[in-house]
Coordinates of C-alpha atoms in Angstrom, one line a residue:
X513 CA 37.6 -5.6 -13.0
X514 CA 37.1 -6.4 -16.3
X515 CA 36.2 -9.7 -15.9
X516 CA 34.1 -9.1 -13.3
X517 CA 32.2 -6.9 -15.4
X518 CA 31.9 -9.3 -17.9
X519 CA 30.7 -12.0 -15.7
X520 CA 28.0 -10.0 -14.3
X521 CA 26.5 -9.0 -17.2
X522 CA 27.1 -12.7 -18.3
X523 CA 24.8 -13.3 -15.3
X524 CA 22.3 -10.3 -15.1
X525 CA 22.2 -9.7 -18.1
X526 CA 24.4 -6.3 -17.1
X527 CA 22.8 -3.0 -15.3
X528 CA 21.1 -2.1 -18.4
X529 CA 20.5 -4.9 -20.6
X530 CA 20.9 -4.1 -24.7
X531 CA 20.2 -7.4 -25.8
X532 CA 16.7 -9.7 -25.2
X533 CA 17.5 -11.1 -21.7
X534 CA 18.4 -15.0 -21.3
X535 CA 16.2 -17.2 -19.2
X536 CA 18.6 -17.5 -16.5
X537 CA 19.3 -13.7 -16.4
X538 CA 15.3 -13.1 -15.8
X539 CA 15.4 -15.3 -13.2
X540 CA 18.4 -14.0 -11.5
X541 CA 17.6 -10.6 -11.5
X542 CA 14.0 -11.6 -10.5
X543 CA 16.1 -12.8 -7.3
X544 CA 17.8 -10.0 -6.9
X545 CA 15.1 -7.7 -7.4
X546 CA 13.3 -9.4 -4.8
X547 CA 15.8 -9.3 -2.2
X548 CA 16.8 -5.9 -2.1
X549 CA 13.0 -4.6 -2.7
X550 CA 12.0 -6.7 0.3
X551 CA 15.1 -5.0 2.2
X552 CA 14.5 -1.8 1.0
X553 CA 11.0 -1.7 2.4
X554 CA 11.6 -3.7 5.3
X555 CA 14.2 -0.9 6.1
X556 CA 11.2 1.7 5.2
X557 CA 8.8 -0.2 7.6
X558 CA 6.2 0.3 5.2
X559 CA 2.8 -1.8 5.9
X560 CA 1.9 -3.3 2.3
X561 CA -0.3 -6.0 3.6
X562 CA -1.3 -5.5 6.8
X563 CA -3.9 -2.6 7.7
X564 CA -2.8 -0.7 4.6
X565 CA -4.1 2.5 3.9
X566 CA -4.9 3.9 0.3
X567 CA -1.6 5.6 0.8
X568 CA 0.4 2.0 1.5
X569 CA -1.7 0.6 -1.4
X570 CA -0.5 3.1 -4.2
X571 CA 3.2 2.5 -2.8
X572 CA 2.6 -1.0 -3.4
X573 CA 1.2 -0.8 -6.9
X574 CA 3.8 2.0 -8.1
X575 CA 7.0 -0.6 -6.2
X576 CA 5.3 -3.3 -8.3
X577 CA 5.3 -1.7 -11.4
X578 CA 9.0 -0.2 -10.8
X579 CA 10.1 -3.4 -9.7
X580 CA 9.2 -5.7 -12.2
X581 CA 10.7 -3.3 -15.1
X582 CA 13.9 -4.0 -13.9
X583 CA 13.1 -8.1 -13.5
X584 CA 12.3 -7.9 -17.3
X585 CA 15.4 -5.8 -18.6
X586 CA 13.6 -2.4 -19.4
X587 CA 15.1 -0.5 -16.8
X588 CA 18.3 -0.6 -15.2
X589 CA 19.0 -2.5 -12.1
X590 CA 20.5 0.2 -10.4
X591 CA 18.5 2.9 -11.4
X592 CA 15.3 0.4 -10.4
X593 CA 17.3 -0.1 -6.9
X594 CA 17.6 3.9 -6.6
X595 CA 14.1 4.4 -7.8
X596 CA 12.8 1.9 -5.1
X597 CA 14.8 3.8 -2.1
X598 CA 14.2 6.9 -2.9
X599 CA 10.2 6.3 -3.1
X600 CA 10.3 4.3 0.4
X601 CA 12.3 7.2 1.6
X602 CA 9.7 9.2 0.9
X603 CA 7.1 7.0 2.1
X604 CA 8.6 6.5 5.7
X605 CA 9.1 10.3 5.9
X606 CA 5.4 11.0 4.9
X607 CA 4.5 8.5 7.5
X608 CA 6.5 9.9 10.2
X609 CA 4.7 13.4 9.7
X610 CA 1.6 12.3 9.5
X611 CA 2.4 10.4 13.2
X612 CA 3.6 14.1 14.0
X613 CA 0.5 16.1 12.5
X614 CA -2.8 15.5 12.3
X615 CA -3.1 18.0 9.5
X616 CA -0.7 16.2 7.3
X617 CA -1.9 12.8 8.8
X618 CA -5.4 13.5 7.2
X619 CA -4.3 15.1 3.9
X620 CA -2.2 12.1 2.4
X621 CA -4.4 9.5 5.1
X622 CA -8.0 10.9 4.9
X623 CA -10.2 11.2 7.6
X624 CA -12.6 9.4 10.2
X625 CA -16.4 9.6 8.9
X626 CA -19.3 8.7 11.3
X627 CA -21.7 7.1 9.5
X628 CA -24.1 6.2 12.1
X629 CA -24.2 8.4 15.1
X630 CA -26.3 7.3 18.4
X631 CA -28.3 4.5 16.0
X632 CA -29.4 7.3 13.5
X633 CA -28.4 6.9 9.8
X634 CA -25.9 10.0 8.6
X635 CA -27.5 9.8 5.2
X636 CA -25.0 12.7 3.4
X637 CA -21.8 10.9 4.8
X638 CA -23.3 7.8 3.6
X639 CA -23.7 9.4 -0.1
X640 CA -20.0 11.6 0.3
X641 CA -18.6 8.2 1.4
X642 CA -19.8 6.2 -1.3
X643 CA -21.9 3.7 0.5
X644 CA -25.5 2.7 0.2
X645 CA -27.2 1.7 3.3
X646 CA -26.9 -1.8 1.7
X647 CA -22.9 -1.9 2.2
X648 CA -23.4 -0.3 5.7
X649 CA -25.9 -3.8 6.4
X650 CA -23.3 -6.0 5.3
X651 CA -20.5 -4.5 7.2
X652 CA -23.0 -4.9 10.1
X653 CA -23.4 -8.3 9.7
X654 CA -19.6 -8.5 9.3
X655 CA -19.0 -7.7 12.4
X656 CA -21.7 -10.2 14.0
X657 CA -24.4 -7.3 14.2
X658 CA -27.5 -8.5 12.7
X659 CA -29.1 -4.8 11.7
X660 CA -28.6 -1.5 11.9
X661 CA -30.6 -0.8 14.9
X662 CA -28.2 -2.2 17.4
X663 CA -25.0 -0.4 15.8
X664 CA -24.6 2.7 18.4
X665 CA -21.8 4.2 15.8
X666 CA -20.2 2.9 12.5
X667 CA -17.5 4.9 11.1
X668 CA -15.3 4.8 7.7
X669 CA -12.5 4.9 8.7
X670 CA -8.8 6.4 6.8
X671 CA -8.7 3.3 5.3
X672 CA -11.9 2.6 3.7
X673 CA -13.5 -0.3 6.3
X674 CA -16.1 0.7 8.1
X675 CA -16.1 0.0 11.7
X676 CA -19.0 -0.7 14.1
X677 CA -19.6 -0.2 18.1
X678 CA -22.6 -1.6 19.1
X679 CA -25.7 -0.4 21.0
X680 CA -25.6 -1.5 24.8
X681 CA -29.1 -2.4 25.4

């Protein structure tokens, strides 16, 4: 057991390194860092690329952050590991009740905004949303809509695009 001990910490550098870490050992651990975050929140189901929400976003940022302090030796592996589950834990379960609840679904997701209702500017959730009737243009054109006066709706939507049905006529 001994040896074993001796080799991984020969290799990783050990759980929680005391020394400056080797070349080899950042790279290893960079490996294994990667693997078993990329398990952890593929078993989490978390959506850090794809149609991510604010609330995927900050996940992302805070795994980075947690991540990378145990690639470079100043945390332990395993407590980086435990760290990691534990917050995709709490993730998948905030997830799952806001699928279950609207009301927690909108306080950790936000909510839908109409910005344009029936071609007519909602000025006040333009200015509570943070967008100028410049951005709204552009998201218009974004969406092959060459002005304002053939959008029908726009909304901004949980998280943060706007979206745009056009007029019929």
């Amino acid at each position: 057991m001994e040896s074993l001990t001796r080799l991984l910490s020969w290799v990783f550098g050990g759980d929680e390194p005391t020394n400056s870490l080797l070349l080899h050992q950042i790279m290893l651990r960079a490996l294994l860092v990667y693997i078993v975050g990329l398990v952890v929140v593929r078993l989490g189901k978390s959506r850090l690329v794809s149609r991510a929400s604010p609330f995927d976003i900050l996940l992302g940022f805070i795994l980075g952050s947690l991540l990378s302090r145990g690639i470079t030796g100043h945390a332990s592996l395993s407590g980086t590991f435990v760290a990691t589950a534990a917050l995709v834990a709490v993730h998948w379960t905030f997830t799952g009740l806001a699928l279950r609840s609207h009301f927690f679904g909108s306080l950790i997701k936000g909510d839908v905004t109409p910005l344009i209702r029936d071609g007519h500017l909602l000025l006040a959730n333009l200015r509570e949303s943070h967008i100028s009737e410049h951005d709204l243009e552009e998201a218009a054109r974004m969406h092959g809509v060459e002005s304002l006066g053939q959008v029908a709706q726009a909304f901004k939507e949980r998280n943060g695009e706007v979206s745009i049905i056009k007029s019929q006529s």
